[in-house]
Coordinates of C-alpha atoms in Angstrom, one line a residue:
X1 CA 44.6 -2.4 2.3
X2 CA 46.4 -0.1 4.8
X3 CA 45.3 -0.7 8.4
X4 CA 47.1 0.6 11.3
X5 CA 47.0 1.3 15.0
X6 CA 46.1 4.7 16.4
X7 CA 46.6 6.6 19.8
X8 CA 43.0 7.8 20.2
X9 CA 40.7 8.9 22.9
X10 CA 38.7 6.3 24.9
X11 CA 36.2 6.7 27.8
X12 CA 37.5 5.4 31.2
X13 CA 36.1 1.8 31.5
X14 CA 33.6 2.7 34.3
X15 CA 32.1 5.5 32.1
X16 CA 32.0 3.6 28.7
X17 CA 28.3 2.5 29.1
X18 CA 27.4 6.0 29.6
X19 CA 29.5 7.6 26.8
X20 CA 28.6 5.0 24.2
X21 CA 26.1 6.6 21.9
X22 CA 23.8 5.2 19.1
X23 CA 24.9 6.4 15.7
X24 CA 23.8 10.0 14.9
X25 CA 21.7 9.0 11.8
X26 CA 19.5 6.4 13.4
X27 CA 17.6 9.0 15.7
X28 CA 15.9 12.1 15.0
X29 CA 16.5 15.3 16.9
X30 CA 13.6 14.8 19.5
X31 CA 15.0 11.2 20.1
X32 CA 18.5 12.5 20.3
X33 CA 17.4 15.0 22.9
X34 CA 15.6 12.4 25.0
X35 CA 18.7 10.3 25.0
X36 CA 20.9 13.2 26.1
X37 CA 18.7 14.5 28.8
X38 CA 19.3 12.0 31.4
X39 CA 22.9 11.5 30.4
X40 CA 25.3 14.5 30.3
X41 CA 28.3 12.5 29.1
X42 CA 26.8 10.6 26.3
X43 CA 28.6 11.1 23.1
X44 CA 25.3 12.1 21.4
X45 CA 26.1 15.7 22.9
X46 CA 29.0 15.8 20.4
X47 CA 27.5 14.1 17.4
X48 CA 24.1 15.9 17.6
X49 CA 24.9 19.0 19.6
X50 CA 21.8 20.7 18.5
X51 CA 20.1 18.9 21.3
X52 CA 21.7 21.3 23.8
X53 CA 20.4 24.4 21.9
X54 CA 17.0 25.9 21.6
X55 CA 14.8 24.2 19.2
X56 CA 14.6 27.3 17.1
X57 CA 18.3 26.7 16.2
X58 CA 18.6 24.9 12.8
X59 CA 20.4 21.6 12.7
X60 CA 23.2 23.0 10.7
X61 CA 23.5 26.4 12.3
X62 CA 26.9 27.5 13.1
X63 CA 26.1 27.4 16.9
X64 CA 25.7 23.6 16.6
X65 CA 29.2 23.0 15.5
X66 CA 30.7 25.4 18.1
X67 CA 28.7 23.7 20.8
X68 CA 29.9 20.2 19.5
X69 CA 33.5 21.4 20.0
X70 CA 32.7 22.8 23.3
X71 CA 31.0 19.5 24.6
X72 CA 34.0 17.5 23.0
X73 CA 36.5 19.5 24.9
X74 CA 34.5 19.2 28.1
X75 CA 34.6 15.4 28.0
X76 CA 38.3 15.5 27.7
X77 CA 38.9 18.2 30.4
X78 CA 36.6 16.2 32.8
X79 CA 38.5 13.1 32.3
X80 CA 35.8 11.3 30.7
X81 CA 37.6 10.7 27.5
X82 CA 41.4 10.0 27.9
X83 CA 44.3 9.7 25.6
X84 CA 45.7 6.1 25.0
X85 CA 49.1 5.5 26.3
X86 CA 50.4 4.2 23.0
X87 CA 49.0 3.5 19.5
X88 CA 46.8 0.2 19.3
X89 CA 44.0 -1.5 17.8
X90 CA 41.0 -3.2 19.3
X91 CA 38.6 -6.0 19.0
X92 CA 34.9 -4.9 19.4
X93 CA 32.3 -7.7 19.9
X94 CA 28.5 -7.2 19.8
X95 CA 25.9 -9.6 20.8
X96 CA 22.3 -9.2 19.9
X97 CA 20.2 -12.3 20.8
X98 CA 21.8 -15.3 19.4
X99 CA 23.9 -13.2 16.9
X100 CA 27.4 -12.2 17.7
X101 CA 29.8 -10.2 15.5
X102 CA 33.5 -9.3 16.1
X103 CA 35.3 -6.5 14.4
X104 CA 38.8 -5.1 14.2
X105 CA 39.0 -1.4 15.2
X106 CA 41.7 0.6 13.4
X107 CA 42.3 3.4 11.1
X108 CA 42.4 3.1 7.2
X109 CA 43.9 5.4 4.7
X110 CA 41.9 8.1 2.8
X111 CA 44.0 7.0 -0.4
X112 CA 42.5 3.5 -0.2
X113 CA 39.0 5.1 0.0
X114 CA 40.0 7.4 -3.0
X115 CA 41.5 4.7 -5.1
X116 CA 38.5 2.2 -4.5
X117 CA 40.3 -0.3 -2.4
X118 CA 37.7 0.7 0.3
X119 CA 34.6 0.2 -2.0
X120 CA 31.2 1.9 -1.7
X121 CA 27.7 0.8 -3.0
X122 CA 25.5 3.8 -2.0
X123 CA 25.3 7.5 -3.1
X124 CA 25.5 10.2 -0.4
X125 CA 23.3 13.2 0.1
X126 CA 25.1 16.4 -0.2
X127 CA 23.5 18.2 2.9
X128 CA 24.3 15.2 5.2
X129 CA 27.9 14.7 3.9
X130 CA 28.5 18.4 4.3
X131 CA 27.2 18.4 7.8
X132 CA 29.5 15.4 8.8
X133 CA 32.3 17.0 7.0
X134 CA 32.1 20.2 8.9
X135 CA 31.7 18.3 12.2
X136 CA 34.8 16.1 11.6
X137 CA 36.8 19.3 10.6
X138 CA 35.7 21.4 13.5
X139 CA 36.3 18.6 16.0
X140 CA 39.5 17.5 14.3
X141 CA 38.3 13.9 15.2
X142 CA 36.4 10.9 13.8
X143 CA 33.8 10.3 16.6
X144 CA 31.8 7.8 14.8
X145 CA 33.5 4.7 13.2
X146 CA 32.6 3.6 9.6
X147 CA 31.3 -0.1 9.5
X148 CA 33.5 -2.1 6.9
X149 CA 33.6 -5.7 5.8
X150 CA 36.0 -7.8 4.2
X151 CA 36.2 -11.4 2.8
X152 CA 37.2 -13.8 5.7
X153 CA 40.7 -14.4 6.2
X154 CA 41.9 -17.3 8.3
X155 CA 44.9 -15.7 9.8
X156 CA 43.2 -12.7 11.0
X157 CA 40.4 -14.8 12.5
X158 CA 42.8 -17.0 14.4
X159 CA 44.6 -14.0 15.8
X160 CA 41.3 -12.1 17.1
X161 CA 39.7 -15.4 18.4
X162 CA 42.7 -16.1 20.5
X163 CA 42.5 -12.7 22.2
X164 CA 38.8 -12.9 22.3
X165 CA 38.7 -16.0 24.2
X166 CA 42.0 -15.7 26.2
X167 CA 42.0 -12.0 27.4
X168 CA 39.8 -10.0 29.6
X169 CA 37.8 -7.2 27.8
X170 CA 38.5 -3.6 29.0
X171 CA 34.8 -2.8 28.4
X172 CA 32.0 -5.2 28.8
X173 CA 28.3 -4.0 29.2
X174 CA 24.8 -4.4 27.8
X175 CA 23.3 -1.1 26.5
X176 CA 19.6 -0.1 27.1
X177 CA 18.5 -1.8 23.9
X178 CA 19.8 -5.1 25.2
X179 CA 22.9 -5.4 22.9
X180 CA 26.0 -6.4 24.7
X181 CA 29.3 -4.5 23.8
X182 CA 32.9 -5.9 24.5
X183 CA 36.1 -4.3 23.7
X184 CA 39.7 -5.7 24.0
X185 CA 42.9 -3.8 23.5
X186 CA 45.3 -5.6 21.2
X187 CA 49.0 -5.9 21.9
X188 CA 51.6 -4.3 19.6
X189 CA 52.8 -7.5 18.1
X190 CA 49.2 -8.6 17.2
X191 CA 48.5 -5.1 15.6
X192 CA 51.6 -5.5 13.6
X193 CA 50.7 -8.9 12.3
X194 CA 47.2 -7.8 11.4
X195 CA 48.6 -4.8 9.5
X196 CA 50.7 -7.2 7.5
X197 CA 47.8 -9.5 6.7
X198 CA 45.9 -6.7 5.3
X199 CA 48.9 -5.2 3.4
X200 CA 49.7 -8.5 1.9
X201 CA 46.6 -10.7 1.6
X202 CA 43.4 -8.7 2.0
X203 CA 43.0 -6.5 -1.1
X204 CA 39.8 -4.8 -0.6
X205 CA 37.2 -3.7 2.1
X206 CA 33.6 -2.5 1.6
X207 CA 31.7 0.1 3.3
X208 CA 28.7 -1.8 4.9
X209 CA 27.3 1.2 6.8
X210 CA 28.5 4.8 7.1
X211 CA 28.8 6.0 3.6
X212 CA 28.4 9.6 4.7
X213 CA 30.8 9.3 7.6
X214 CA 33.4 7.8 5.2
X215 CA 33.0 10.3 2.6
X216 CA 33.3 13.2 5.0
X217 CA 36.4 11.6 6.7
X218 CA 37.9 11.4 3.2
X219 CA 37.1 14.9 2.4
X220 CA 38.6 16.5 5.4
X221 CA 41.8 14.4 5.1
X222 CA 42.1 15.4 1.4
X223 CA 41.4 19.2 2.1
X224 CA 44.1 19.1 4.9
X225 CA 46.4 17.3 2.6
X226 CA 46.0 20.0 -0.1
X227 CA 46.5 22.7 2.2
X228 CA 49.6 21.6 3.8
X229 CA 52.8 22.5 2.0
X230 CA 54.8 20.1 4.2
X231 CA 52.4 17.1 3.8
X232 CA 54.3 13.8 4.2
X233 CA 51.4 11.2 4.0
X234 CA 52.0 10.2 7.7
X235 CA 49.8 12.8 9.4
X236 CA 46.8 11.6 11.4
X237 CA 44.5 13.3 8.8
X238 CA 45.4 10.7 6.3
X239 CA 43.6 8.0 8.4
X240 CA 40.0 7.5 9.5
X241 CA 38.3 5.2 12.1
X242 CA 36.9 1.9 11.1
X243 CA 35.6 -1.2 12.4
X244 CA 36.2 -4.1 10.1
X245 CA 34.2 -7.3 10.2
X246 CA 34.7 -10.5 8.5
X247 CA 31.8 -10.9 6.0
X248 CA 30.5 -14.3 7.4
X249 CA 29.6 -12.8 10.6
X250 CA 27.4 -9.9 9.5
X251 CA 23.6 -9.9 9.8
X252 CA 21.7 -8.0 7.3
X253 CA 18.1 -7.3 8.1
X254 CA 15.5 -6.4 5.2
X255 CA 14.6 -2.8 4.4
X256 CA 10.8 -2.8 3.8
X257 CA 8.8 -0.4 2.0
X258 CA 5.5 1.3 2.7
X259 CA 3.7 3.6 0.2
X260 CA 1.1 6.1 1.1
X261 CA -1.5 5.7 -1.7
X262 CA -2.1 3.5 -4.7
X263 CA -1.5 6.2 -7.3
X264 CA -5.1 6.5 -8.3
X265 CA -5.8 2.8 -8.6
X266 CA -8.6 1.1 -6.7
X267 CA -7.7 -1.8 -4.5
X268 CA -9.0 -4.3 -7.1
X269 CA -7.2 -2.6 -10.0
X270 CA -4.0 -2.6 -8.1
X271 CA -4.3 -6.3 -7.1
X272 CA -5.0 -7.1 -10.8
X273 CA -2.0 -5.3 -11.9
X274 CA 0.3 -7.0 -9.3
X275 CA -1.2 -10.4 -10.2
X276 CA -0.1 -9.7 -13.9
X277 CA 3.4 -8.8 -12.9
X278 CA 4.2 -11.5 -10.2
X279 CA 2.8 -14.9 -9.0
X280 CA 0.5 -13.7 -6.1
X281 CA -1.0 -15.8 -3.2
X282 CA -3.2 -14.4 -0.5
X283 CA -1.8 -16.9 2.0
X284 CA -1.2 -14.7 5.1
X285 CA 2.6 -15.2 5.0
X286 CA 4.4 -11.9 6.4
X287 CA 8.2 -12.8 5.9
X288 CA 9.7 -13.8 2.5
X289 CA 11.9 -17.1 2.9
X290 CA 14.1 -16.7 -0.1
X291 CA 15.4 -14.2 -2.7
X292 CA 12.8 -13.8 -5.5
X293 CA 10.0 -13.4 -3.1
X294 CA 8.2 -10.7 -1.1
X295 CA 5.3 -10.2 1.0
X296 CA 2.7 -7.5 0.3
X297 CA 0.2 -6.2 2.9
X298 CA -2.9 -4.7 1.3
X299 CA -6.5 -4.2 2.7
X300 CA -5.7 -6.3 5.8
X301 CA -4.4 -9.2 3.8
X302 CA -0.8 -10.5 3.4
X303 CA 0.0 -11.7 -0.2
X304 CA 3.1 -13.6 -1.2
X305 CA 4.6 -12.5 -4.4
X306 CA 7.2 -14.6 -6.4
X307 CA 9.1 -14.1 -9.5
X308 CA 11.8 -15.8 -11.7
X309 CA 15.2 -14.3 -11.9
X310 CA 16.0 -12.4 -15.0
X311 CA 18.6 -13.9 -17.2
X312 CA 21.9 -11.9 -17.5
X313 CA 20.8 -9.3 -15.0
X314 CA 23.5 -6.9 -13.6
X315 CA 24.2 -7.5 -9.9
X316 CA 22.2 -4.2 -9.1
X317 CA 19.1 -5.3 -11.3
X318 CA 19.1 -8.8 -9.7
X319 CA 18.4 -7.3 -6.2
X320 CA 14.8 -7.9 -4.9
X321 CA 14.5 -4.1 -3.9
X322 CA 15.6 -3.1 -7.7
X323 CA 12.9 -5.7 -9.1
X324 CA 10.2 -4.2 -6.9
X325 CA 11.2 -0.6 -7.9
X326 CA 11.5 -1.5 -11.6
X327 CA 8.1 -3.3 -11.9
X328 CA 5.9 -2.0 -9.2
X329 CA 7.0 1.2 -7.4
X330 CA 7.8 3.1 -10.6
X331 CA 5.5 1.9 -13.3
X332 CA 2.4 1.2 -11.0
X333 CA 2.8 3.4 -8.0
X334 CA 4.7 6.3 -9.7
X335 CA 7.5 6.3 -7.3
X336 CA 10.2 7.3 -10.0
X337 CA 12.9 8.3 -7.7
X338 CA 12.5 6.7 -4.2
X339 CA 15.4 9.1 -2.9
X340 CA 13.1 12.1 -3.2
X341 CA 9.6 10.9 -3.2
X342 CA 7.6 11.9 -0.1
X343 CA 5.0 9.0 -0.9
X344 CA 7.2 6.1 0.3
X345 CA 8.8 5.4 3.6
X346 CA 11.5 2.8 4.2
X347 CA 11.2 0.7 7.5
X348 CA 14.3 -1.2 8.9
X349 CA 13.8 -4.8 9.4
X350 CA 14.6 -4.5 13.1
X351 CA 10.9 -3.1 13.6
X352 CA 9.4 -6.3 12.0
X353 CA 6.3 -6.6 10.0
X354 CA 4.1 -5.4 12.9
X355 CA 5.1 -2.0 12.0
X356 CA 4.2 -2.3 8.4
X357 CA 0.6 -3.6 9.4
X358 CA 0.2 -0.6 11.8
X359 CA 1.1 1.9 9.0
X360 CA -1.5 0.3 6.4
X361 CA -4.3 -0.3 9.0
X362 CA -3.9 3.1 10.4
X363 CA -4.6 4.7 7.0
X364 CA -1.5 6.6 6.7
X365 CA -0.1 4.1 4.0
X366 CA -2.0 2.1 1.4
X367 CA 0.2 -0.9 0.8
X368 CA 3.5 -2.3 2.4
X369 CA 6.2 -4.6 1.2
X370 CA 8.0 -7.0 3.3
X371 CA 11.4 -7.8 1.7
X372 CA 14.0 -10.6 1.8
X373 CA 17.3 -9.3 3.0
X374 CA 20.1 -8.4 0.5
X375 CA 23.2 -10.5 1.1
X376 CA 26.7 -9.5 1.9
X377 CA 27.7 -11.3 -1.3
X378 CA 25.4 -9.2 -3.3
X379 CA 26.5 -6.0 -1.7
X380 CA 30.3 -7.0 -2.6
X381 CA 29.3 -7.9 -6.2
X382 CA 27.7 -4.5 -6.7
X383 CA 30.5 -2.6 -5.3
X384 CA 32.9 -4.5 -7.4
X385 CA 30.9 -3.9 -10.5
X386 CA 31.0 -0.2 -9.7
X387 CA 27.2 0.0 -9.4
X388 CA 25.1 1.8 -6.8
X389 CA 22.5 0.0 -4.7
X390 CA 18.9 1.3 -4.7
X391 CA 18.4 3.5 -1.5
X392 CA 17.6 1.7 1.7
X393 CA 18.7 -1.7 0.5
X394 CA 20.5 -2.9 3.5
X395 CA 19.9 -2.7 7.3
X396 CA 22.8 -3.8 9.4
X397 CA 22.1 -4.8 13.0
X398 CA 23.7 -4.4 15.6
X399 CA 24.7 -0.9 15.0
X400 CA 28.1 0.5 16.2
X401 CA 28.2 2.6 19.1
X402 CA 30.1 5.9 19.0
X403 CA 32.4 7.0 21.7
X404 CA 34.1 3.8 22.5
X405 CA 37.1 4.8 20.6
X406 CA 37.8 8.2 18.9
X407 CA 40.5 9.0 16.3
X408 CA 42.0 12.4 16.4
X409 CA 43.4 14.1 13.3
X410 CA 45.9 16.4 14.7
X411 CA 49.5 15.0 15.4

């Protein structure tokens, strides 16, 4: 693993709470616009610049990228974003309720991404990847960090905990959603020690969240490398912005499913089919307690579904979401490709089972499934096997904020 310091752009400490933005892909255009209307310096004006254009302008129109560049330059000229005095890494701590996680902020090399030292577990959608690639290229910057994880390392943990407990953070604020964000700037000798640990003792990292951002960053770097006859490998475009968390600190929430109709089956027919596939108990339990278990909401009743693990299943096929797809969604409900079907919706676990009940009780959906969360170990096993998870298998919380550190690609 190549991990190094960078001399990026950061908000002035007093403005950091206003600049910090939710990830571009967790809000739609209307929600992005609402966030930006009351806050002219929020980075959402860069990541989703269409909010500053008429609604008739498409999300991928040339004007959107031009506006993003204009907004980005204004944040710098107005002194909202300032250049660090020297290259450094950071600690980024997030606290959501009882859960806390602390990651290392630095830049990783696109060659590690290309050579599968940084491993992936999801496919990307071309239109989304093209959009982020163009934005990164025109801004010449990574504005949104990629969420990576790695297997715990005692030496890195000792170094980070020392600074986290002994030093004062440069940023410390609670966002409107109640999540606390803290940032520490690490001294040069600590950065050097961390880089050495990664180079010598941490062989792999895994994309937890941000497959489109990482693919886009690597694409831009490769294009610039291929177009530079004087390429040396040390240029900023060879590196991209990441936050790396030890696996033990991560919290994965379930990604639940709701289907709009029963594919021509009556309620009773559907129940009989499910009862022939799984052990089923209408016990009212809403949240599964272990792998190999799901809860189904149908006709105002919660049913618990159980099954035995399949011997010799691949890491991908052993996932609960894979079993539901293979045994119910495809053969019974006709959802052959959940990536493209308009009959299924995916609901992040942060919204709870009440959202599933609301969808079914309103009549917009016929059945919903509350899933047990995928584990970080399963994510790593699938990536190590070179396999791809089914869509919407993991929901990480808390989400990384954009704008607290920005990596620029020009030297």
